[in-house]
Structures are given as C-alpha cells and as structure tokens.
Short mmCIF file of C-alpha atoms and ligand atoms in Angstrom, two decimals:
data_model
loop_
_atom_site.label_atom_id
_atom_site.label_comp_id
_atom_site.label_asym_id
_atom_site.label_seq_id
_atom_site.Cartn_x
_atom_site.Cartn_y
_atom_site.Cartn_z
CA MET A 8 123.29 100.06 110.22
CA THR A 9 122.79 100.77 106.24
CA ALA A 10 125.97 100.42 103.41
CA THR A 11 126.12 104.59 104.19
CA GLY A 12 126.83 103.01 107.31
CA LYS A 13 123.90 104.98 108.39
CA THR A 14 121.40 104.62 111.35
CA ASN A 15 118.09 103.26 109.70
CA LEU A 16 116.06 104.34 111.75
CA ALA A 17 112.59 102.04 110.09
CA GLY A 18 112.95 99.11 112.51
CA MET A 19 113.33 100.29 115.55
CA THR A 20 110.67 99.58 118.14
CA LYS A 21 110.81 102.54 121.08
CA ALA A 22 113.28 101.46 123.22
CA ARG A 23 115.49 100.42 120.77
CA LEU A 24 115.09 104.98 119.39
CA ARG A 25 114.96 105.79 122.73
CA ASP A 26 118.28 104.31 123.20
CA PHE A 27 119.99 105.09 119.36
CA PHE A 28 118.70 109.64 121.55
CA ILE A 29 120.41 108.88 124.45
CA ALA A 30 123.56 107.65 122.68
CA LEU A 31 123.35 111.31 120.85
CA ASP A 32 122.83 112.83 123.85
CA GLU A 33 119.23 114.01 122.93
CA LYS A 34 116.21 113.42 125.27
CA PRO A 35 114.38 110.26 124.50
CA PHE A 36 111.21 111.42 124.18
CA ARG A 37 111.77 111.88 120.08
CA ALA A 38 112.20 108.36 120.48
CA GLU A 39 107.73 109.01 120.14
CA GLN A 40 108.30 111.87 117.92
CA VAL A 41 110.25 109.68 115.49
CA LEU A 42 107.98 106.30 116.02
CA LYS A 43 104.51 108.97 115.21
CA TRP A 44 105.71 110.71 112.55
CA ILE A 45 107.00 107.71 110.63
CA HIS A 46 104.44 104.67 111.75
CA GLN A 47 100.89 106.61 112.39
CA ARG A 48 101.84 109.08 109.65
CA GLY A 49 103.36 107.78 106.89
CA VAL A 50 106.48 110.00 106.75
CA LEU A 51 110.22 109.05 106.43
CA ASP A 52 111.99 112.44 105.30
CA PHE A 53 113.48 114.68 108.16
CA ASP A 54 112.36 117.83 107.36
CA ALA A 55 108.80 117.09 107.18
CA MET A 56 109.10 116.48 111.14
CA THR A 57 108.15 119.57 111.56
CA ASP A 58 107.97 119.41 115.51
CA ILE A 59 111.65 118.73 115.15
CA SER A 60 113.80 121.13 115.37
CA LYS A 61 115.92 121.71 112.65
CA SER A 62 119.03 121.76 114.18
CA LEU A 63 118.71 118.36 116.01
CA ARG A 64 116.96 117.43 112.24
CA ASP A 65 119.95 118.09 110.73
CA LYS A 66 121.93 116.46 113.32
CA LEU A 67 119.90 113.75 112.59
CA LYS A 68 120.42 113.36 109.23
CA GLU A 69 123.51 113.09 108.96
CA VAL A 70 123.90 109.82 111.55
CA ALA A 71 121.01 107.79 110.42
CA VAL A 72 118.10 107.51 107.43
CA ILE A 73 115.10 105.95 107.17
CA GLU A 74 114.63 102.97 104.79
CA LEU A 75 111.36 101.07 104.22
CA PRO A 76 112.22 98.28 101.01
CA ASP A 77 110.06 99.25 98.01
CA ILE A 78 106.88 98.12 96.33
CA VAL A 79 107.72 96.23 93.27
CA GLU A 80 104.69 94.71 91.67
CA ASP A 81 101.50 95.41 93.19
CA TYR A 82 97.86 92.98 92.13
CA ALA A 83 94.62 93.54 93.05
CA SER A 84 91.96 90.70 92.65
CA ALA A 85 88.61 91.09 92.09
CA ASP A 86 87.32 90.05 94.73
CA GLY A 87 88.82 92.71 96.98
CA CYS A 88 92.26 91.61 98.10
CA HIS A 89 95.06 92.98 97.23
CA LYS A 90 98.87 91.19 96.78
CA TRP A 91 102.30 93.86 96.84
CA LEU A 92 104.97 92.05 96.01
CA ILE A 93 108.30 94.23 98.59
CA GLU A 94 112.03 93.77 97.12
CA VAL A 95 114.77 93.26 100.33
CA ALA A 96 118.24 93.93 100.81
CA SER A 97 119.17 90.34 99.47
CA GLY A 98 117.29 90.77 96.38
CA SER A 99 114.64 88.86 96.96
CA ARG A 100 111.00 89.92 95.86
CA VAL A 101 108.53 88.32 99.08
CA GLU A 102 104.79 89.05 98.84
CA MET A 103 102.44 90.89 101.85
CA VAL A 104 98.62 90.26 100.75
CA PHE A 105 95.83 92.26 102.25
CA ILE A 106 92.45 90.58 102.57
CA PRO A 107 89.21 92.79 103.41
CA GLU A 108 85.97 91.73 104.97
CA ALA A 109 83.43 92.89 106.62
CA GLY A 110 84.32 94.55 109.76
CA ARG A 111 87.87 94.40 109.45
CA GLY A 112 90.78 94.02 107.14
CA THR A 113 93.54 91.23 107.27
CA LEU A 114 97.37 91.76 106.80
CA CYS A 115 98.91 88.41 105.49
CA VAL A 116 103.04 89.74 106.87
CA SER A 117 106.04 87.69 105.46
CA SER A 118 108.43 87.33 107.92
CA GLN A 119 111.33 85.16 105.77
CA ALA A 120 111.95 85.04 101.94
CA GLY A 121 111.73 81.42 101.50
CA CYS A 122 111.08 79.39 103.85
CA SER A 123 113.52 75.71 104.85
CA LEU A 124 111.26 74.16 106.70
CA ASP A 125 109.96 71.98 103.29
CA CYS A 126 105.98 71.76 104.59
CA SER A 127 104.93 69.36 101.00
CA PHE A 128 102.30 70.99 99.98
CA CYS A 129 103.58 75.31 100.92
CA ALA A 130 105.10 76.89 97.87
CA THR A 131 106.50 78.82 100.00
CA GLY A 132 108.50 75.88 101.16
CA LYS A 133 109.08 74.64 97.35
CA GLN A 134 111.41 77.99 97.55
CA GLY A 135 113.54 76.80 99.48
CA PHE A 136 115.21 79.80 102.13
CA ASN A 137 116.68 82.48 101.40
CA SER A 138 116.75 85.34 104.24
CA ASN A 139 115.80 86.79 107.08
CA LEU A 140 113.32 89.53 106.84
CA THR A 141 114.73 92.39 109.06
CA VAL A 142 112.17 94.63 110.68
CA ALA A 143 112.11 97.27 108.57
CA GLU A 144 111.06 94.76 105.85
CA ILE A 145 108.76 92.92 107.82
CA ILE A 146 107.58 95.85 110.01
CA GLY A 147 107.85 98.00 105.78
CA GLN A 148 104.67 95.65 105.04
CA LEU A 149 102.39 97.11 107.26
CA TRP A 150 103.93 100.47 106.47
CA TRP A 151 103.18 99.32 102.87
CA ALA A 152 99.63 98.48 103.39
CA ASN A 153 98.61 102.46 104.82
CA LYS A 154 100.58 104.20 102.83
CA LYS A 155 98.68 102.50 99.50
CA LEU A 156 94.80 101.76 101.11
CA GLY A 157 95.13 106.16 103.34
CA GLY A 158 95.90 104.53 105.74
CA PHE A 159 97.72 107.59 107.14
CA ALA A 160 95.51 110.04 106.68
CA GLU A 161 94.17 112.09 109.61
CA LYS A 162 91.73 110.65 111.39
CA LYS A 163 90.69 107.75 108.84
CA GLU A 164 90.19 104.87 110.27
CA ARG A 165 93.07 102.42 109.48
CA PRO A 166 92.55 99.88 107.09
CA VAL A 167 94.61 96.76 108.44
CA SER A 168 93.12 96.57 111.91
CA ASN A 169 94.44 92.61 111.99
CA VAL A 170 98.25 91.20 111.27
CA VAL A 171 98.59 87.71 110.91
CA MET A 172 102.35 86.41 110.37
CA MET A 173 101.24 84.14 107.76
CA GLY A 174 102.78 84.95 104.91
CA MET A 175 106.25 83.33 102.85
CA GLY A 176 108.24 82.05 105.80
CA GLU A 177 108.23 80.33 109.24
CA PRO A 178 108.63 83.85 111.63
CA LEU A 179 109.96 81.52 114.59
CA LEU A 180 112.87 80.61 112.59
CA ASN A 181 113.08 84.92 112.15
CA PHE A 182 113.04 84.96 115.97
CA ASP A 183 113.80 87.82 116.91
CA ASN A 184 113.20 90.63 113.75
CA VAL A 185 109.90 89.77 113.87
CA MET A 186 109.00 90.00 117.85
CA GLU A 187 110.45 93.85 117.09
CA ALA A 188 108.22 93.59 113.87
CA ILE A 189 105.83 92.48 116.67
CA ALA A 190 105.65 95.16 119.86
CA LEU A 191 106.14 98.02 116.71
CA MET A 192 102.58 96.48 115.39
CA MET A 193 100.86 96.81 119.20
CA ASP A 194 102.96 100.24 120.05
CA ASP A 195 100.42 102.88 120.72
CA LEU A 196 102.75 104.78 119.14
CA ALA A 197 103.15 103.13 115.91
CA TYR A 198 100.03 101.19 114.99
CA GLY A 199 98.86 99.55 118.02
CA LEU A 200 97.23 96.95 117.36
CA SER A 201 96.48 95.01 119.74
CA LYS A 202 97.82 91.72 121.27
CA ARG A 203 94.63 89.89 119.99
CA LYS A 204 94.79 91.06 116.42
CA VAL A 205 98.54 90.15 115.43
CA THR A 206 99.03 86.35 115.26
CA VAL A 207 101.83 84.18 115.39
CA SER A 208 101.40 81.65 113.29
CA THR A 209 104.05 78.81 113.99
CA SER A 210 105.22 75.03 111.99
CA GLY A 211 106.30 74.23 115.14
CA VAL A 212 109.69 75.23 116.17
CA VAL A 213 108.97 73.75 119.50
CA PRO A 214 112.10 75.95 120.96
CA ALA A 215 111.12 79.03 119.79
CA LEU A 216 107.31 78.78 120.96
CA GLU A 217 108.56 77.90 123.96
CA LYS A 218 110.46 81.45 125.05
CA MET A 219 108.03 83.41 122.80
CA LYS A 220 105.82 84.42 126.20
CA ASP A 221 109.34 86.01 126.83
CA TYR A 222 108.69 88.12 124.12
CA THR A 223 104.92 89.05 123.59
CA ASP A 224 101.30 88.66 123.83
CA ALA A 225 100.68 88.01 120.72
CA SER A 226 98.27 85.29 119.53
CA LEU A 227 98.60 82.08 118.77
CA ALA A 228 97.81 79.84 115.74
CA ILE A 229 99.73 76.36 115.52
CA SER A 230 99.76 74.94 111.74
CA LEU A 231 99.06 71.24 112.31
CA HIS A 232 98.21 70.04 109.50
CA ALA A 233 97.74 66.10 110.40
CA PRO A 234 96.22 64.65 113.42
CA ASN A 235 99.26 62.15 113.33
CA ASP A 236 103.02 61.84 113.84
CA GLU A 237 103.52 59.12 111.03
CA LEU A 238 100.94 61.45 108.57
CA ARG A 239 102.42 64.95 110.16
CA SER A 240 105.99 63.64 109.21
CA GLN A 241 105.27 63.43 106.37
CA ILE A 242 103.58 66.85 105.15
CA MET A 243 105.28 68.58 107.01
CA PRO A 244 109.43 67.06 108.21
CA ILE A 245 109.45 69.44 111.01
CA ASN A 246 107.80 67.29 112.90
CA LYS A 247 109.87 64.43 112.55
CA ARG A 248 111.79 67.07 115.33
CA TYR A 249 109.80 68.36 117.44
CA PRO A 250 106.64 65.63 117.74
CA ILE A 251 102.57 66.82 117.62
CA ALA A 252 102.85 65.99 121.55
CA GLN A 253 105.96 68.40 121.42
CA LEU A 254 104.96 71.19 119.91
CA LEU A 255 100.95 70.61 121.93
CA ASP A 256 103.16 70.95 125.16
CA ALA A 257 105.06 74.10 123.89
CA ALA A 258 101.59 75.78 123.07
CA ARG A 259 99.91 75.33 126.39
CA GLY A 260 102.33 76.33 128.13
CA TYR A 261 102.57 80.16 126.11
CA MET A 262 98.41 80.19 126.69
CA ALA A 263 99.38 79.46 130.49
CA SER A 264 101.59 82.51 130.40
CA LEU A 265 98.47 84.59 128.93
CA LYS A 266 96.75 87.05 131.10
CA ASP A 267 93.41 86.83 129.27
CA LYS A 268 91.02 84.30 128.07
CA ARG A 269 92.21 83.47 124.57
CA VAL A 270 92.54 80.31 123.16
CA PRO A 271 95.48 79.21 119.56
CA VAL A 272 93.77 78.20 116.25
CA ILE A 273 94.97 75.54 115.01
CA GLU A 274 95.10 74.81 111.61
CA TYR A 275 93.96 72.72 109.49
CA THR A 276 95.38 72.44 105.63
CA LEU A 277 92.50 69.81 104.32
CA ILE A 278 94.04 67.58 101.13
CA ALA A 279 92.38 64.51 99.11
CA GLY A 280 93.13 61.58 99.04
CA VAL A 281 96.43 62.78 102.62
CA ASN A 282 94.57 63.75 105.69
CA ASP A 283 91.18 64.39 104.41
CA HIS A 284 89.57 60.96 105.47
CA ARG A 285 86.55 61.13 108.09
CA GLN A 286 89.41 59.09 111.03
CA HIS A 287 91.87 61.65 110.30
CA ALA A 288 88.97 63.97 112.14
CA ARG A 289 87.66 61.46 114.55
CA ASP A 290 91.50 61.43 115.33
CA LEU A 291 91.97 65.13 115.20
CA ALA A 292 88.91 64.49 118.52
CA VAL A 293 90.60 62.88 120.10
CA LEU A 294 94.43 64.48 120.08
CA LEU A 295 92.45 68.31 121.29
CA LYS A 296 90.47 67.13 123.37
CA ASP A 297 92.59 68.35 126.93
CA PHE A 298 93.65 71.52 124.05
CA PRO A 299 91.96 73.96 123.94
CA CYS A 300 91.11 75.74 120.70
CA LYS A 301 89.86 76.42 117.56
CA ILE A 302 90.04 74.78 114.50
CA ASN A 303 90.19 76.33 110.64
CA LEU A 304 89.93 74.85 107.87
CA ILE A 305 92.27 76.01 104.84
CA PRO A 306 91.50 73.89 102.15
CA PHE A 307 94.22 72.41 100.46
CA ASN A 308 95.20 76.17 97.76
CA PRO A 309 96.98 74.32 94.06
CA PHE A 310 99.64 75.85 93.24
CA SER A 311 101.54 75.07 89.48
CA LEU A 312 103.88 71.88 90.24
CA SER A 313 101.89 70.86 93.45
CA ASP A 314 99.69 66.87 92.65
CA TYR A 315 98.10 67.65 95.51
CA ARG A 316 93.75 69.01 95.32
CA ARG A 317 91.88 70.37 96.75
CA PRO A 318 88.93 68.08 98.38
CA SER A 319 85.33 68.20 96.80
CA GLY A 320 82.98 70.66 99.24
CA SER A 321 80.98 67.38 100.21
CA SER A 322 84.49 66.16 101.74
CA VAL A 323 85.35 69.64 104.06
CA THR A 324 81.87 69.24 105.68
CA ASN A 325 82.50 66.63 106.64
CA PHE A 326 85.14 66.93 108.37
CA ARG A 327 84.29 70.51 110.15
CA GLN A 328 81.09 68.60 110.75
CA ILE A 329 83.16 64.96 112.69
CA LEU A 330 84.99 67.90 114.97
CA GLN A 331 81.52 70.15 115.84
CA GLN A 332 80.19 66.98 117.12
CA ALA A 333 82.48 66.77 119.23
CA GLY A 334 82.71 70.47 120.99
CA TYR A 335 84.96 72.08 118.50
CA THR A 336 84.18 75.67 116.62
CA VAL A 337 85.94 74.89 113.50
CA THR A 338 85.55 77.60 110.96
CA VAL A 339 86.15 76.56 107.00
CA ARG A 340 88.39 79.53 105.36
CA THR A 341 87.26 80.66 102.14
CA THR A 342 89.48 81.08 99.48
CA ARG A 343 89.98 84.43 98.98
CA ALA A 344 92.35 86.28 96.07
CA ASP A 345 93.45 82.88 94.06
CA ASP A 346 92.97 84.90 90.64
CA ILE A 347 96.43 86.41 91.87
CA GLY A 348 98.80 83.57 93.32
CA ALA A 349 98.10 85.11 97.07
CA ALA A 350 95.43 82.38 98.77
CA CYS A 351 97.11 80.58 101.50
CA GLY A 352 100.58 78.14 100.28
CA GLN A 353 100.29 79.95 96.94
CA LEU A 354 103.04 82.63 98.19
CA VAL A 355 106.41 82.22 96.96
CA GLY A 356 107.56 85.81 95.62
CA ALA A 357 110.87 85.55 93.96
CA VAL A 358 113.58 83.53 96.21
CA GLU A 359 117.39 82.87 95.16
CA ASP A 360 116.63 79.52 96.69
CA GLN A 361 120.36 78.09 99.28
CA THR A 362 119.47 75.20 99.25
CA ARG A 363 118.99 74.84 94.77
CA ARG A 364 116.01 73.28 95.40
CA SER A 365 114.13 76.63 93.08
CA GLY A 366 116.63 75.95 90.83
CA ARG A 367 114.12 72.07 90.57
CA TYR A 368 110.98 73.80 90.73
CA ARG A 369 112.06 75.96 88.16
CA GLN A 370 112.87 73.26 85.96
CA ARG A 371 109.83 71.11 86.35
CA ALA A 372 107.84 74.38 85.63
CA GLN A 373 109.68 74.74 82.26
CA SER A 374 109.75 70.75 81.19
CA GLU A 375 106.24 71.28 82.17
CA THR A 376 105.02 74.32 80.61
CA GLY A 377 107.53 74.20 77.95
CA LYS A 378 108.22 78.72 78.99
CA VAL A 379 111.14 79.56 80.45
CA PHE A 380 111.46 80.95 83.78
CA ASP A 381 114.11 82.70 85.56
CA SER A 382 115.15 83.44 89.28
CA THR A 383 112.79 86.40 89.91
CA ASP A 384 109.09 84.87 88.30
CA ASN A 385 106.98 84.39 90.19
CA LEU A 386 106.23 80.52 89.52
CA ALA A 387 102.17 81.16 91.41
CA VAL A 388 101.60 84.20 89.57
CA THR A 389 102.96 83.54 86.59
CA ALA A 390 101.04 79.55 86.06
CA ASP A 391 97.55 81.29 87.35
CA ARG A 392 98.66 83.66 83.49
CA LEU A 393 99.31 80.06 81.43
N1 SAH B 413 105.44 79.61 108.64
C1 SAH B 413 104.05 80.05 109.13
C2 SAH B 413 103.61 80.94 108.76
C3 SAH B 413 103.35 80.34 107.34
S1 SAH B 413 102.25 80.13 106.77
C4 SAH B 413 103.23 77.95 109.58
O1 SAH B 413 102.91 77.54 108.78
O2 SAH B 413 102.46 78.34 109.85
C5 SAH B 413 100.32 79.39 106.56
C6 SAH B 413 99.62 79.20 106.58
O3 SAH B 413 99.50 78.14 105.36
C7 SAH B 413 99.88 78.26 106.99
O4 SAH B 413 98.55 77.61 107.62
C8 SAH B 413 100.31 76.22 106.09
O5 SAH B 413 100.19 75.42 106.64
C9 SAH B 413 99.09 77.30 104.94
N2 SAH B 413 99.72 76.45 103.25
C10 SAH B 413 100.34 76.45 103.02
N3 SAH B 413 100.32 75.82 102.34
C11 SAH B 413 99.23 75.84 102.10
C12 SAH B 413 98.28 75.38 100.80
N4 SAH B 413 98.93 75.21 99.24
N5 SAH B 413 97.01 76.04 100.61
C13 SAH B 413 96.77 75.72 102.41
N6 SAH B 413 97.04 76.17 102.71
C14 SAH B 413 98.48 76.13 103.33
FE1 SF4 B 414 107.33 77.25 105.85
FE2 SF4 B 414 105.12 77.57 107.06
FE3 SF4 B 414 105.52 76.97 104.44
FE4 SF4 B 414 106.17 75.63 105.12
S1 SF4 B 414 103.71 75.52 105.56
S2 SF4 B 414 107.23 75.70 104.36
S3 SF4 B 414 106.34 76.07 107.37
S4 SF4 B 414 106.00 78.44 105.13
#
C-alpha cells in the first residue's frame, strides 16, 4: 500500500496479483497480462497496456499504482561494469552492480539498506542496518538494469542472464521479500531466469536456511571465510550464534531438497595475514571433505578505513592449489569495477544507520581524510575520488 492508499503492483508476484484481481471482481488472468507489461516490456503506465480494456484501466488507476524506486546515481566502470544507486523508501541509497562477461551478464542485487551482521571485512557491515528492501525495491533493481541496458526491447536477448543476491545486506534476514522477488525473477511471465541462474548468498542465518526449501529452489552460496569456528567468530559475529557445523548441516538439507544435481558455492574472502595461510587452506579441505561444493576465492577488496589488505597473487595461487590438489573445483573471483567502488564488499550506498555504527565510520573518515562527510556521502565512492 502506498502513501495515497493505493496498492503498488510493481512488487507483486503472480499469485499476489491474481488475488488482487479476484478481490476486484476481475478475471485472475489479468495478473498475467499485467506481469508481462511490467516485467517483460518495462511498461509502468496503465494507459499503455493495450490488451486491457479502457474501463478496467480506469478502475486500476483508481486503486493501484506501479511504483519502482528511482535511480539516483549511475556509474560506469572502465571494465564495462555498471553501478547504479537507487533510493529506497527509508531514504537510504542502495547499490546494484552489473557485471558483463563472455556469454553472460550478472546483476548483483541488494536486499537490505546496510546490514546488521557486521562482518569485519565488509563495507556494508560497517554501515550498520537501516531497512529491509520491499519486493518492489528488490525486483526494481532487475527492472532498472533491463531498462538501462535495453533489455525490454523486443526480441533482444536480455542483458541480465544471472542474478546473485550478493549486493548490500543479508538476504535471509529479509526472507519474505527476497523469496517473493526471487519468485518474480524466475517466473516465465516476468524475467524467466532459471533456478541455476539465481543465487542466494548467505552468511549463515541457519533458521532461515532451514526453511528456504519450502519457498524456492534457487542456487545457494555460503559465505564461509574461515575453516574453524574460532577464526570465523572473530571475523563474522554471526558464527557465535550459528557455528560452522550447524551452517553446513542446514546447507546440506537445502541442497538435498533440490530435484536436480547442484552443489553450493563456498565463498571465501582471502584477507592477508588473517585467513589466507596455507594451513587455513589445508583445514578448509578437511572441513569440507564430506560437503560437495565448489569453492570461490575472493581476494579481499579494500575499502577506505579498513585495515585489512588483499593477499599477494602468489598466496592466492598457493591457497587455490592446496584446495585443487585436495580435489576441489576452485575459482578465483577477478576483481571488477573497483574503480567505481562496486567490487564485492565495497558497496555502501548511503545508509542512515540505526545502530550508530556509520556515525563512527563517518567520524573516522573525517579524521583520516580531513574532509567533511554527511550521511548522503557514499564513502566508498568518495574515497576512490580522494
Ligand atoms: N550478506 C550476504 C550477501 C552479501 S555479501 C553474504 O554475506 O553472503 C556478498 C559476498 O561478498 C560475501 O561472500 C561477502 O563475504 C563478500 N565480501 C564482503 N566484503 C568483502 C570484501 N571487502 N572483499 C571481498 N569480498 C567481500
Ligand atoms: Fe552483511 Fe554479508 Fe557484509 Fe556480512 S558480508 S556484513 S552478512 S552484507
């Protein structure tokens, strides 16, 4: 419901739209027409929906709107990536990033403004939590990427072939909205992405992971980042609540519920001198020996005010080799778009922190740079310009 009392159809799944039309005493198949207009053709204006009668369009205008968040900043990277900032209802700005590669285009989507989980290596975490994104704000990122990249043009192949919920926020702490947005991403009448091409990345919210099988069959990525509980709890506070064994069990349960053969991706951000030692790689190989998975190594992406460093190329190679020799499929994520502050973990948007953490962050930015920041400054991007 919007401030005007009208219903916003932009974030409604097919099931919700059908209920909406039934409640209006209209045929449920209207839901399919409206879905196609919004998400296949990029049309937000009822009057342009020509297969719907004028009288129904007038009725719709009285009770409903189609509202998506606005894009407020648009950055293009020298390597072809794009970063867009959208403004969400809470007033915060969140980021989405488009990463083109040979044969595919991946959109990295945000689920929250900020994040409460405070992982020590993550710029979003440093900002604290502001708000959960609505379904319209999450699916709006995919809508906007298509709009900006010409994806609504007829017969054109869509530029976004994959979505990863790896932008700002912890998707499983905004469970209902993320599940509905994913349903829209995978609906053939909307974006039609296959379950293999939509990935939920989680730092390990175990109860949510345990119930996820009842809502979706999307692909899964687990942010592990350490081979033992002691180290993981130091860099990811959530591990104190849900330690590694519980997390891997929950992931196993989810994977077992899928009807096809798929394995989760284990994400491991390599931070120099923290978790990138050869022994960490050996321990990781042992930890995961009964856990079918692929491993994705992410060399730490520095951001202003983090003291962590990216490991050298040779230590990344060593780490990779140890895991490969133990039989794992390992990829190393190449850093993209760091010239626009859009690489993994650099996303900060401009979040009004409710935990005061970003105030401290801003203060430190000011004392270290001598510049004055306010809450609308995107610190990562600003830092790149300093
Ligand atoms: N909250 C979710 C999804 C967003 S973070 C999660 O934690 O999985 C997406 C990925 O980027 C995670 O694997 C996260 O650990 C990683 N990441 C965060 N900060 C990073 C940094 N500074 N450098 C490299 N990767 C980072
Ligand atoms: Fe939140 Fe993920 Fe960043 Fe951790 S890594 S603070 S869970 S966004």
